[in-house]
């Protein structure tokens, strides 16, 4: 199915997009002191350039802050060293080659502050100072990347774990038949909260690890049923969803007014919704038809003056294709057959 | 197929963003124009934007069920506070365009945004 493919691609895109924003978020959460290098190699102003070369070589670094008696006075980089080398001036003191206007970042600031400085100034490293201006570390773009990746990895694992726990809920509980039941009470004419039940159900299914397309089909079906309870019933009704490893069963029940002609109600375009409801965008007479398209099996039982019961099944197990075929069979039944079936169901004593 | 992001889409229809924290980078897979909720649920494919003249909170719920990326209110309509509040809560971006339904859809279609309206014969 076309939409199925689009959906799968989208999920990936969404996730990727999700992590990109997560990185942005993290750059506000993670502090400079969390990712900086604490063991700073420091040069002094009176050190000779040749000693700086040794320092860089020994610790495989390409720059160092210059401090005098704990006071930050400058920064010296490999570029400065190259200038000294070119001029054959390696005996000169650091103070002659260092840049003395030093940009620093505060240890307690979020890394996004350091990132801003990096993009604005093109410096390769930033000395980190504490609240008193004392040198406490050094930070490079590499430190930030590594730190963010680490943070991302751990939040990713937490999320994975949560998702894993939810989706293995059924595996962890041993019983002969495990099911999760969600119940919602829907008030008549409560348009403000309309859709609350279906939206919670859809979310629950996604958390439980249902395929997004299954969640979508359930969401649409329950939403149409929920809106019918709000629009067409006297006292509202209840929605009950029973989730099992192999199927999802959804049911919307109300106590009136009931449907005079179920076949007619099932027909696309048939609606008894009044004008003010149509103005809200309902009453196309497509709701029941939509439900039928979303579920594998549907049954609508109604007795005027007593109430309506709408039952919907979506099958999840391997036997699914088979069951789907069965569902299609039911859907392609003639109206006559449907009528027979629904009257049979009626007399089975559900209502 | 050409890839359209929310930011470009908003520019194309001179849109105004009505909700907070909108991901301007979100990809839009296609468009759907409808004023009837059941029509939206029956026809829209996931990842579409929904152009509509309806402004009540139900539009947000409908969009959520149909996996709609964003809602565009045509003809400069400003939805009521409840709609915006629900959209913020559920993370559904709302956009308002001064253009009418025909022109708004036309502009997007012309710019290469395909239709996300699937035939009734297809299952959601
Ligand atoms: N629970 C119910 N109780 C009483 N009548 C109902 C109930 N559900 C549906 N109906 C009747 O069946 C008709 C068709 O329902 P359906 O959901 O297909 O369309 P609609 O609700 O009128 O419009 P739409 O769903 O497109 O907004 C309704 O107009 C109403 O007369
Ligand atoms: Mg309906």
PDB file of N, CA, C and O in Angstrom, chain A residues 197-226:
ATOM      1  N   UNK A 197     -10.500  10.855  24.001  1.00  0.00           N
ATOM      2  CA  UNK A 197     -10.368   9.407  24.146  1.00  0.00           C
ATOM      3  C   UNK A 197      -9.522   8.833  23.013  1.00  0.00           C
ATOM      4  O   UNK A 197      -8.545   8.129  23.258  1.00  0.00           O
ATOM      5  N   UNK A 198      -9.875   9.188  21.787  1.00  0.00           N
ATOM      6  CA  UNK A 198      -9.142   8.587  20.667  1.00  0.00           C
ATOM      7  C   UNK A 198      -7.685   8.991  20.666  1.00  0.00           C
ATOM      8  O   UNK A 198      -6.810   8.202  20.331  1.00  0.00           O
ATOM      9  N   UNK A 199      -7.432  10.240  21.054  1.00  0.00           N
ATOM     10  CA  UNK A 199      -6.046  10.678  21.052  1.00  0.00           C
ATOM     11  C   UNK A 199      -5.241   9.945  22.136  1.00  0.00           C
ATOM     12  O   UNK A 199      -4.090   9.558  21.915  1.00  0.00           O
ATOM     13  N   UNK A 200      -5.872   9.685  23.287  1.00  0.00           N
ATOM     14  CA  UNK A 200      -5.168   8.916  24.326  1.00  0.00           C
ATOM     15  C   UNK A 200      -4.940   7.475  23.891  1.00  0.00           C
ATOM     16  O   UNK A 200      -3.894   6.886  24.180  1.00  0.00           O
ATOM     17  N   UNK A 201      -5.927   6.933  23.204  1.00  0.00           N
ATOM     18  CA  UNK A 201      -5.802   5.541  22.760  1.00  0.00           C
ATOM     19  C   UNK A 201      -4.675   5.409  21.743  1.00  0.00           C
ATOM     20  O   UNK A 201      -3.842   4.519  21.818  1.00  0.00           O
ATOM     21  N   UNK A 202      -4.636   6.352  20.825  1.00  0.00           N
ATOM     22  CA  UNK A 202      -3.592   6.304  19.801  1.00  0.00           C
ATOM     23  C   UNK A 202      -2.208   6.389  20.457  1.00  0.00           C
ATOM     24  O   UNK A 202      -1.304   5.623  20.136  1.00  0.00           O
ATOM     25  N   UNK A 203      -2.088   7.290  21.402  1.00  0.00           N
ATOM     26  CA  UNK A 203      -0.804   7.464  22.089  1.00  0.00           C
ATOM     27  C   UNK A 203      -0.415   6.183  22.828  1.00  0.00           C
ATOM     28  O   UNK A 203       0.730   5.734  22.779  1.00  0.00           O
ATOM     29  N   UNK A 204      -1.400   5.596  23.523  1.00  0.00           N
ATOM     30  CA  UNK A 204      -1.122   4.364  24.279  1.00  0.00           C
ATOM     31  C   UNK A 204      -0.625   3.270  23.345  1.00  0.00           C
ATOM     32  O   UNK A 204       0.340   2.569  23.644  1.00  0.00           O
ATOM     33  N   UNK A 205      -1.258   3.148  22.201  1.00  0.00           N
ATOM     34  CA  UNK A 205      -0.864   2.098  21.258  1.00  0.00           C
ATOM     35  C   UNK A 205       0.558   2.313  20.760  1.00  0.00           C
ATOM     36  O   UNK A 205       1.344   1.373  20.668  1.00  0.00           O
ATOM     37  N   UNK A 206       0.886   3.565  20.472  1.00  0.00           N
ATOM     38  CA  UNK A 206       2.242   3.851  20.005  1.00  0.00           C
ATOM     39  C   UNK A 206       3.262   3.513  21.084  1.00  0.00           C
ATOM     40  O   UNK A 206       4.306   2.947  20.819  1.00  0.00           O
ATOM     41  N   UNK A 207       2.924   3.823  22.314  1.00  0.00           N
ATOM     42  CA  UNK A 207       3.820   3.516  23.435  1.00  0.00           C
ATOM     43  C   UNK A 207       4.007   2.020  23.598  1.00  0.00           C
ATOM     44  O   UNK A 207       5.066   1.551  23.963  1.00  0.00           O
ATOM     45  N   UNK A 208       2.926   1.294  23.330  1.00  0.00           N
ATOM     46  CA  UNK A 208       2.997  -0.156  23.476  1.00  0.00           C
ATOM     47  C   UNK A 208       3.745  -0.795  22.321  1.00  0.00           C
ATOM     48  O   UNK A 208       3.913  -2.009  22.271  1.00  0.00           O
ATOM     49  N   UNK A 209       4.182   0.041  21.386  1.00  0.00           N
ATOM     50  CA  UNK A 209       4.988  -0.479  20.294  1.00  0.00           C
ATOM     51  C   UNK A 209       4.199  -0.892  19.066  1.00  0.00           C
ATOM     52  O   UNK A 209       4.714  -1.587  18.204  1.00  0.00           O
ATOM     53  N   UNK A 210       2.929  -0.463  18.993  1.00  0.00           N
ATOM     54  CA  UNK A 210       2.134  -0.804  17.807  1.00  0.00           C
ATOM     55  C   UNK A 210       2.719  -0.103  16.588  1.00  0.00           C
ATOM     56  O   UNK A 210       3.283   0.977  16.696  1.00  0.00           O
ATOM     57  N   UNK A 211       2.579  -0.710  15.440  1.00  0.00           N
ATOM     58  CA  UNK A 211       3.026  -0.080  14.200  1.00  0.00           C
ATOM     59  C   UNK A 211       2.216   1.218  14.017  1.00  0.00           C
ATOM     60  O   UNK A 211       1.016   1.238  14.264  1.00  0.00           O
ATOM     61  N   UNK A 212       2.887   2.298  13.589  1.00  0.00           N
ATOM     62  CA  UNK A 212       2.182   3.577  13.442  1.00  0.00           C
ATOM     63  C   UNK A 212       0.910   3.469  12.594  1.00  0.00           C
ATOM     64  O   UNK A 212      -0.058   4.183  12.819  1.00  0.00           O
ATOM     65  N   UNK A 213       0.930   2.580  11.647  1.00  0.00           N
ATOM     66  CA  UNK A 213      -0.254   2.461  10.805  1.00  0.00           C
ATOM     67  C   UNK A 213      -1.429   1.822  11.538  1.00  0.00           C
ATOM     68  O   UNK A 213      -2.582   2.177  11.319  1.00  0.00           O
ATOM     69  N   UNK A 214      -1.117   0.900  12.424  1.00  0.00           N
ATOM     70  CA  UNK A 214      -2.151   0.291  13.248  1.00  0.00           C
ATOM     71  C   UNK A 214      -2.717   1.364  14.187  1.00  0.00           C
ATOM     72  O   UNK A 214      -3.938   1.519  14.336  1.00  0.00           O
ATOM     73  N   UNK A 215      -1.817   2.148  14.779  1.00  0.00           N
ATOM     74  CA  UNK A 215      -2.246   3.205  15.695  1.00  0.00           C
ATOM     75  C   UNK A 215      -3.130   4.206  14.953  1.00  0.00           C
ATOM     76  O   UNK A 215      -4.124   4.698  15.479  1.00  0.00           O
ATOM     77  N   UNK A 216      -2.761   4.488  13.731  1.00  0.00           N
ATOM     78  CA  UNK A 216      -3.531   5.425  12.920  1.00  0.00           C
ATOM     79  C   UNK A 216      -4.925   4.874  12.623  1.00  0.00           C
ATOM     80  O   UNK A 216      -5.925   5.566  12.773  1.00  0.00           O
ATOM     81  N   UNK A 217      -4.977   3.609  12.234  1.00  0.00           N
ATOM     82  CA  UNK A 217      -6.287   3.017  11.917  1.00  0.00           C
ATOM     83  C   UNK A 217      -7.189   2.996  13.149  1.00  0.00           C
ATOM     84  O   UNK A 217      -8.366   3.322  13.071  1.00  0.00           O
ATOM     85  N   UNK A 218      -6.607   2.609  14.299  1.00  0.00           N
ATOM     86  CA  UNK A 218      -7.397   2.599  15.533  1.00  0.00           C
ATOM     87  C   UNK A 218      -7.836   4.012  15.884  1.00  0.00           C
ATOM     88  O   UNK A 218      -8.988   4.240  16.260  1.00  0.00           O
ATOM     89  N   UNK A 219      -6.904   4.956  15.772  1.00  0.00           N
ATOM     90  CA  UNK A 219      -7.199   6.345  16.116  1.00  0.00           C
ATOM     91  C   UNK A 219      -8.365   6.877  15.301  1.00  0.00           C
ATOM     92  O   UNK A 219      -9.312   7.458  15.844  1.00  0.00           O
ATOM     93  N   UNK A 220      -8.322   6.668  14.002  1.00  0.00           N
ATOM     94  CA  UNK A 220      -9.387   7.183  13.134  1.00  0.00           C
ATOM     95  C   UNK A 220     -10.719   6.516  13.478  1.00  0.00           C
ATOM     96  O   UNK A 220     -11.743   7.172  13.644  1.00  0.00           O
ATOM     97  N   UNK A 221     -10.698   5.190  13.624  1.00  0.00           N
ATOM     98  CA  UNK A 221     -11.938   4.467  13.914  1.00  0.00           C
ATOM     99  C   UNK A 221     -12.558   4.942  15.226  1.00  0.00           C
ATOM    100  O   UNK A 221     -13.752   5.266  15.283  1.00  0.00           O
ATOM    101  N   UNK A 222     -11.743   5.016  16.279  1.00  0.00           N
ATOM    102  CA  UNK A 222     -12.295   5.419  17.572  1.00  0.00           C
ATOM    103  C   UNK A 222     -12.746   6.880  17.540  1.00  0.00           C
ATOM    104  O   UNK A 222     -13.731   7.236  18.161  1.00  0.00           O
ATOM    105  N   UNK A 223     -12.014   7.692  16.812  1.00  0.00           N
ATOM    106  CA  UNK A 223     -12.388   9.108  16.741  1.00  0.00           C
ATOM    107  C   UNK A 223     -13.776   9.272  16.111  1.00  0.00           C
ATOM    108  O   UNK A 223     -14.619  10.002  16.621  1.00  0.00           O
ATOM    109  N   UNK A 224     -14.006   8.578  15.032  1.00  0.00           N
ATOM    110  CA  UNK A 224     -15.324   8.659  14.385  1.00  0.00           C
ATOM    111  C   UNK A 224     -16.407   8.153  15.343  1.00  0.00           C
ATOM    112  O   UNK A 224     -17.479   8.750  15.457  1.00  0.00           O
ATOM    113  N   UNK A 225     -16.105   7.063  16.056  1.00  0.00           N
ATOM    114  CA  UNK A 225     -17.077   6.509  16.995  1.00  0.00           C
ATOM    115  C   UNK A 225     -17.319   7.487  18.149  1.00  0.00           C
ATOM    116  O   UNK A 225     -18.460   7.701  18.581  1.00  0.00           O
ATOM    117  N   UNK A 226     -16.251   8.084  18.620  1.00  0.00           N
ATOM    118  CA  UNK A 226     -16.347   9.045  19.724  1.00  0.00           C
ATOM    119  C   UNK A 226     -17.197  10.249  19.306  1.00  0.00           C
ATOM    120  O   UNK A 226     -18.072  10.697  20.054  1.00  0.00           O
TER     121      UNK A 226
END
